[in-house]
Structure formats: C-alpha cells, structure tokens
Amino acid sequence: MPLTDGTHAELTNFRPEMPAPQDFDAFWDQTLAEARALGGAVKTDRVTEQHLLRTVEVDDVRFPGWNGEPVAAWLLRPRDAEGPLPVVVTYIGYTGGRGLPTDHLFWSAAGYAQLVVDSRGQGHDTPDQNAGGGPQWAKGFMTRGIDSPENYYYRRLITDCVRAVDAVGELPGLDPERVIVAGGSQGGGLTIAVAGLTEVAAALPDVPFLCHFRRAAEVCGEGPYVELAEYLRWHSRHGVEPAFATLSYFDGVHFAQRATAPALFSVGLMDPICPPSTVYAAFNHYAGEDRTMTVWPFADHGGGHGSNSVAQLAWLRDRGLVPTT
C-alpha cells in the first residue's frame, strides 16, 4: 500500500468517534467470569527432546481457556535462571500457531521467560471445538460465528488469551506482577484486547490487526480484512449492520479505551494488510498515559522486523521491566 491512507500528520490525529456497545463491559465481564468459574489445572511437561538447546529450558503447557478447554503453549526460560522472571506472554499472527520452541528464542536470550500461546483452530495443538453457529461464507476466521457476539470466533480466542495471563500465577519461576503481553498482527490485536480486559505490566502490540473493522474492510485490498468485504458483498441486503454490530464487541479501539498499562505500538506506513489508520485509531484511543508509537515509514506489514525487537527491549529497560542479574 503506498502512502494513500493519510499523511503521517493526518494519521497522528486520526481519532474516529467510535462508541462501544452499551453492554460491552458486561459482555466481557460475563464471558471471562464464566470461563474462570470452570476452573481447571495448569499442566506442564518438560520437553526433553529440546536438550540440544543448551541455554533454554522448555515446558509444554496446557492451561484452561474458553469453556475450560485446554489451550497449548510453550514456556521458555533461560536455563538455571533464578526467578521470579518477568514473562512475555506472546500471541500469534493470523492462521499461525505456537509452532516449535526453536521458533521463539529471542526473549529467553534476553533473560525473560516467554509463554507462547497457541491460537485455537489456527495452530495444530488447540482445536476450536465450538466453531460457532450462524451463516459462514468467507474463508478463514473473520466471519466465523459473525451472526452474534456470543458465537463469534474471537470471543473464544480472546478468552483463551486472557486466561493465559491468569495461568502465569500457577507457573513456576514467573513473576505475575511483571507480565508483558506482546504480538504482531493478529497477535498485536489480541495484545490490545488483553490489556483492556485484565491487568498487565506492559503491552507490545506490533502492527496490530483487529482494529477499526469498518475502516479496514473499506480500504484493504489484501489480507484477512478482505474476508469481511467478501462476506458482506454476499450478505449486503440484511447483513452489513448486524455484522458490524457483532464486530464492535471485538474491536481493538474499544479495548484500547479501557487499557491503562504502558504500551509500545508499532506501525508500517505502507502496510496493506493492517492499514496505518486502523492502528492509529486504536493508539489514539489508548487510555494509558504512557503510550508510544514506533513508526516505520516505508514498511509494509513486516513493520520494523528485527529492529522492532531491539526497540522493544530498550523501551522495557527504560521502564524497569528487565530480568534481574
């Protein structure tokens, strides 16, 4: 996407009026209360075949998520580190899962613990047992259960992500007072959602997805938001406003309005998948006073790539969220 989504000056002032549904807080309070009431143990198993990783310990984790269903995660820690460690709870991009432990060595190399959360139905280790009812047409997950907030796919996935933060307190060697939520693209949108729904020490949403759905569906020519446009093309007679009414319960703008933790966002000004206006819509509504945007002027959806990770480490250091040595 060329720089046609607005100049940088226009984007920094882009703060659309987007009132949340009146029962937004009640909806999420009830959703999370029901999930937590089901209880369930957090289970860990040491991944012994990772013995070739000489500096990292890996545990295969299962924690209770939506409807008490087990969600898979990897827990990586520097070998023989003395806890409690700050932990980076990481959420994954669209259609991805937790992958292999060797895919996630950056944070443990920097001395942090990391909990890598599988995405139900997208990864290989956490099935989406309740796919949601209602009409479904477009490929992927964006319209799955879009007939109602109760059925929508992201109700289940966001609940899993919040419950991952809940699980930190039951995992050995981690500091529940220093939970950092992080992720890129879909993972960035989930990061904003979790920061708006529970207390965390910091949030690192990188080129976040799931923000300002209507704007994204109108301007995107590629990526998952196109699924919405395709769905609405075939359901335009009766389905446009009801679909956006459902999506309003899952919009990162509304979660951002409720998030207060320090946050470091990033944006690519030539991003064709998560247009910068949608990222700024969430950023400019973010309720926390300590919020920073890292801007990559000529970047596409890859954002700053490895350079962004370096920026995140420095930002966390400046806020004292570093492992003790």
Coordinates of C-alpha atoms in Angstrom, one line a residue:
M1 CA 0.0 0.0 0.0
P2 CA 1.6 3.4 -1.0
L3 CA 1.2 6.3 1.3
T4 CA -2.5 6.8 0.4
D5 CA -4.0 6.0 3.8
G6 CA -3.3 9.5 5.0
T7 CA -0.1 11.6 5.7
H8 CA 1.7 10.9 8.9
A9 CA 0.4 14.2 10.3
E10 CA -3.2 13.1 9.5
L11 CA -2.7 9.7 11.0
T12 CA -1.4 11.0 14.3
N13 CA -4.6 12.9 14.7
F14 CA -6.9 10.2 13.4
R15 CA -9.3 9.5 16.4
P16 CA -12.6 8.5 15.0
E17 CA -15.7 8.7 17.2
M18 CA -16.5 5.0 17.9
P19 CA -18.7 4.4 20.9
A20 CA -18.6 0.9 22.3
P21 CA -21.8 -1.1 22.7
Q22 CA -23.6 -0.2 25.9
D23 CA -23.2 -3.7 27.3
F24 CA -19.5 -4.1 26.1
D25 CA -18.1 -4.3 29.7
A26 CA -21.0 -6.5 30.9
F27 CA -20.5 -8.9 27.9
W28 CA -16.8 -9.3 28.6
D29 CA -17.2 -9.5 32.4
Q30 CA -19.7 -12.3 32.0
T31 CA -17.6 -14.1 29.3
L32 CA -14.5 -14.1 31.5
A33 CA -16.3 -14.9 34.7
E34 CA -17.9 -18.0 33.1
A35 CA -14.5 -19.2 31.8
R36 CA -12.8 -18.7 35.2
A37 CA -15.7 -20.4 37.1
L38 CA -15.0 -23.6 35.2
G39 CA -11.5 -23.8 36.8
G40 CA -9.1 -26.3 35.6
A41 CA -5.4 -27.0 36.4
V42 CA -2.4 -25.6 34.6
K43 CA -0.2 -28.6 33.5
T44 CA 3.4 -28.6 32.4
D45 CA 5.7 -31.2 31.0
R46 CA 9.4 -30.7 30.4
V47 CA 10.2 -31.0 26.7
T48 CA 13.2 -33.4 27.0
E49 CA 13.9 -33.6 23.2
Q50 CA 14.9 -30.0 23.3
H51 CA 18.1 -31.0 25.2
L52 CA 20.2 -29.6 22.3
L53 CA 19.1 -26.1 23.4
R54 CA 21.9 -25.6 25.9
T55 CA 20.8 -22.3 27.3
V56 CA 17.0 -22.6 27.3
E57 CA 14.5 -24.7 29.3
V58 CA 11.2 -25.6 27.5
D59 CA 8.0 -26.8 29.0
D60 CA 4.9 -27.9 27.1
V61 CA 2.0 -26.1 28.9
R62 CA -1.8 -26.8 28.9
F63 CA -4.0 -24.2 30.6
P64 CA -7.8 -23.9 30.7
G65 CA -9.2 -21.4 28.2
W66 CA -12.6 -20.8 26.7
N67 CA -15.2 -23.2 28.2
G68 CA -12.4 -24.8 30.3
E69 CA -10.9 -26.3 27.2
P70 CA -7.2 -26.9 27.3
V71 CA -5.0 -24.4 25.4
A72 CA -1.5 -25.3 24.4
A73 CA 1.5 -23.1 25.0
W74 CA 5.3 -23.2 25.2
L75 CA 7.1 -21.9 28.3
L76 CA 10.7 -20.9 27.6
R77 CA 13.1 -19.8 30.2
P78 CA 16.9 -19.2 30.4
R79 CA 18.4 -22.4 31.8
D80 CA 19.1 -22.3 35.5
A81 CA 17.7 -18.7 35.8
E82 CA 16.8 -17.6 39.3
G83 CA 13.2 -16.4 39.4
P84 CA 10.8 -14.9 39.6
L85 CA 11.3 -13.7 36.0
P86 CA 9.3 -11.2 34.0
V87 CA 7.3 -13.1 31.4
V88 CA 6.4 -12.1 27.9
V89 CA 3.0 -13.7 27.0
T90 CA 3.1 -13.9 23.2
Y91 CA 0.1 -14.1 20.9
I92 CA 0.4 -15.4 17.3
G93 CA -0.5 -13.9 13.9
Y94 CA -3.4 -14.9 11.7
T95 CA -3.6 -18.6 10.8
G96 CA -0.5 -19.4 12.8
G97 CA 0.0 -21.4 15.9
R98 CA 2.7 -21.8 18.6
G99 CA 4.9 -23.7 16.2
L100 CA 8.1 -25.1 17.6
P101 CA 10.1 -23.9 20.7
T102 CA 13.0 -23.1 18.4
D103 CA 10.8 -20.5 16.7
H104 CA 10.8 -18.4 19.9
L105 CA 14.2 -17.9 21.3
F106 CA 14.5 -14.1 21.3
W107 CA 13.0 -13.3 24.7
S108 CA 14.8 -16.1 26.6
A109 CA 18.1 -15.0 25.0
A110 CA 17.4 -11.6 26.6
G111 CA 16.8 -13.2 30.0
Y112 CA 13.0 -13.2 30.0
A113 CA 10.5 -16.1 30.4
Q114 CA 8.1 -16.4 27.5
L115 CA 4.7 -18.1 27.3
V116 CA 3.8 -18.6 23.6
V117 CA 0.1 -19.2 23.3
D118 CA -1.4 -21.4 20.6
S119 CA -4.4 -20.0 18.6
R120 CA -7.4 -22.3 18.8
G121 CA -8.3 -23.7 15.4
Q122 CA -5.3 -22.0 13.7
G123 CA -2.4 -23.8 15.3
H124 CA -2.0 -27.6 15.3
D125 CA -2.4 -28.2 19.1
T126 CA -5.6 -26.4 20.2
P127 CA -8.8 -27.3 18.4
D128 CA -11.7 -25.0 18.2
Q129 CA -14.3 -27.4 19.4
N130 CA -17.2 -25.0 19.1
A131 CA -16.9 -23.4 15.7
G132 CA -19.9 -21.1 16.4
G133 CA -23.3 -21.1 14.7
G134 CA -24.9 -18.9 12.1
P135 CA -24.1 -18.2 8.5
Q136 CA -20.5 -18.5 7.4
W137 CA -19.3 -17.9 3.9
A138 CA -15.9 -16.4 3.6
K139 CA -12.7 -18.4 4.1
G140 CA -10.7 -18.1 7.3
F141 CA -11.9 -17.0 10.7
M142 CA -13.1 -13.4 10.3
T143 CA -16.7 -14.3 9.6
R144 CA -16.9 -17.5 11.8
G145 CA -19.9 -17.0 14.0
I146 CA -20.4 -13.4 12.9
D147 CA -24.2 -13.7 13.4
S148 CA -23.8 -12.8 17.1
P149 CA -21.2 -11.7 19.7
E150 CA -21.9 -14.9 21.6
N151 CA -21.0 -17.1 18.6
Y152 CA -18.1 -15.1 17.2
Y153 CA -14.7 -16.8 16.9
Y154 CA -12.7 -14.1 18.6
R155 CA -14.8 -14.4 21.7
R156 CA -13.3 -17.7 22.3
L157 CA -9.7 -16.8 21.2
I158 CA -9.6 -13.6 23.3
T159 CA -10.9 -15.5 26.3
D160 CA -8.0 -18.0 25.8
C161 CA -5.5 -15.1 25.7
V162 CA -6.8 -13.6 28.9
R163 CA -6.7 -17.0 30.6
A164 CA -3.1 -17.3 29.6
V165 CA -2.3 -14.3 31.8
D166 CA -4.3 -15.9 34.6
A167 CA -2.2 -19.0 34.2
V168 CA 1.1 -17.2 34.8
G169 CA 0.5 -17.2 38.6
E170 CA 0.4 -21.0 38.5
L171 CA 3.7 -21.5 36.5
P172 CA 6.9 -21.9 38.4
G173 CA 9.6 -19.2 38.3
L174 CA 7.4 -16.4 36.9
D175 CA 6.5 -13.0 38.3
P176 CA 2.8 -12.4 37.9
E177 CA 3.4 -8.7 38.7
R178 CA 5.6 -8.4 35.6
V179 CA 3.5 -9.8 32.8
I180 CA 4.2 -8.2 29.4
V181 CA 1.7 -9.1 26.6
A182 CA 3.0 -9.0 23.1
G183 CA 2.3 -10.0 19.5
G184 CA 2.3 -8.9 15.9
S185 CA -0.6 -8.5 13.5
Q186 CA -3.4 -10.7 14.9
G187 CA -1.2 -11.1 18.0
G188 CA -1.0 -7.4 18.2
G189 CA -4.8 -7.1 18.2
L190 CA -5.0 -9.8 20.9
T191 CA -2.4 -7.9 22.9
I192 CA -4.6 -4.8 22.9
A193 CA -7.7 -6.8 23.9
V194 CA -5.9 -8.5 26.8
A195 CA -4.5 -5.2 28.0
G196 CA -8.1 -3.8 28.0
L197 CA -9.5 -6.8 29.9
T198 CA -7.0 -7.6 32.6
E199 CA -4.1 -6.0 34.5
V200 CA -0.7 -6.4 32.9
A201 CA 2.6 -4.6 33.4
A202 CA 3.1 -3.6 29.7
A203 CA 1.7 -4.2 26.2
L204 CA 3.7 -4.5 23.0
P205 CA 1.2 -4.5 20.1
D206 CA 3.2 -4.7 16.8
V207 CA 1.3 -3.7 13.6
P208 CA -1.9 -4.7 15.2
F209 CA -4.8 -6.4 13.4
L210 CA -8.5 -6.4 14.7
C211 CA -8.8 -2.6 14.9
H212 CA -11.4 -0.4 13.4
F213 CA -13.1 -3.2 11.4
R214 CA -15.3 -0.9 9.2
R215 CA -12.4 1.2 8.1
A216 CA -10.3 -1.8 7.4
A217 CA -13.0 -3.6 5.4
E218 CA -13.5 -0.5 3.3
V219 CA -9.9 0.2 2.3
C220 CA -8.0 -3.2 2.4
G221 CA -7.2 -4.9 -0.8
E222 CA -5.4 -7.9 0.7
G223 CA -5.2 -9.9 3.9
P224 CA -7.8 -11.1 6.3
Y225 CA -10.0 -8.0 6.3
V226 CA -10.9 -8.9 2.7
E227 CA -12.8 -11.8 4.2
L228 CA -15.2 -9.3 5.7
A229 CA -15.7 -7.5 2.5
E230 CA -16.3 -10.8 0.6
Y231 CA -18.9 -11.9 3.2
L232 CA -20.7 -8.5 3.2
R233 CA -20.8 -8.5 -0.6
W234 CA -23.0 -11.6 -0.4
H235 CA -24.9 -10.6 2.7
S236 CA -25.3 -6.9 1.9
R237 CA -29.1 -6.9 1.9
H238 CA -29.5 -7.8 5.5
G239 CA -26.1 -8.5 7.0
V240 CA -23.9 -5.3 6.9
E241 CA -25.0 -3.5 10.1
P242 CA -25.6 -6.7 12.1
A243 CA -22.1 -7.9 11.2
F244 CA -20.5 -4.7 12.3
A245 CA -22.6 -4.7 15.5
T246 CA -21.1 -8.1 16.3
L247 CA -17.6 -6.9 15.4
S248 CA -17.9 -3.9 17.7
Y249 CA -17.5 -6.2 20.7
F250 CA -14.1 -7.3 19.4
D251 CA -12.7 -4.0 18.1
G252 CA -9.2 -3.1 19.3
V253 CA -10.4 0.6 19.5
H254 CA -12.8 -0.3 22.3
F255 CA -10.3 -2.5 24.2
A256 CA -7.7 0.4 23.9
Q257 CA -10.2 2.7 25.5
R258 CA -10.0 0.5 28.6
A259 CA -6.3 -0.3 28.7
T260 CA -4.0 1.6 31.1
A261 CA -0.7 -0.4 31.0
P262 CA 2.3 1.3 29.4
A263 CA 2.2 0.4 25.7
L264 CA 4.6 0.4 22.8
F265 CA 2.8 0.2 19.5
S266 CA 4.4 -0.1 16.0
V267 CA 3.1 0.8 12.6
G268 CA 4.2 0.4 9.0
L269 CA 3.0 3.4 6.9
M270 CA 2.8 1.3 3.8
D271 CA 1.1 -1.7 5.4
P272 CA -1.6 -3.1 3.0
I273 CA -2.9 -5.7 5.5
C274 CA -3.4 -3.6 8.6
P275 CA -3.7 0.0 7.3
P276 CA -1.9 2.6 9.4
S277 CA -5.2 4.5 10.0
T278 CA -6.6 1.4 11.8
V279 CA -3.5 1.2 14.0
Y280 CA -3.7 4.8 14.9
A281 CA -7.4 4.6 15.6
A282 CA -6.5 2.2 18.5
F283 CA -3.4 4.0 19.5
N284 CA -5.1 7.4 19.7
H285 CA -7.9 6.0 21.8
Y286 CA -5.5 4.1 24.1
A287 CA -6.3 5.1 27.7
G288 CA -2.9 4.6 29.2
E289 CA -0.8 7.8 29.6
D290 CA 2.4 6.0 28.8
R291 CA 1.9 5.1 25.1
T292 CA 4.5 5.3 22.4
M293 CA 4.3 4.6 18.6
T294 CA 7.3 3.3 16.7
V295 CA 6.9 4.4 13.1
W296 CA 8.4 2.5 10.2
P297 CA 7.8 5.0 7.3
F298 CA 8.4 2.7 4.3
A299 CA 7.5 -0.6 6.0
D300 CA 4.8 -3.0 4.8
H301 CA 3.1 -5.5 7.2
G302 CA 6.6 -6.7 8.3
G303 CA 7.0 -3.4 10.2
G304 CA 10.5 -3.0 11.6
H305 CA 11.3 -6.7 11.6
G306 CA 14.2 -7.4 13.9
S307 CA 14.8 -3.7 14.5
N308 CA 11.4 -3.5 16.3
S309 CA 12.5 -6.2 18.8
V310 CA 15.6 -4.1 19.7
A311 CA 13.3 -1.1 20.2
Q312 CA 11.0 -3.2 22.5
L313 CA 14.0 -4.3 24.6
A314 CA 15.1 -0.7 25.1
W315 CA 11.6 0.5 25.9
L316 CA 11.2 -2.2 28.6
R317 CA 14.6 -1.4 30.0
D318 CA 13.6 2.3 30.4
R319 CA 10.6 1.2 32.4
G320 CA 12.5 -1.2 34.7
L321 CA 10.8 -4.3 33.2
V322 CA 14.0 -6.3 32.9
P323 CA 15.3 -9.5 34.4
T324 CA 17.4 -9.2 37.4
T325 CA 21.0 -10.2 37.0

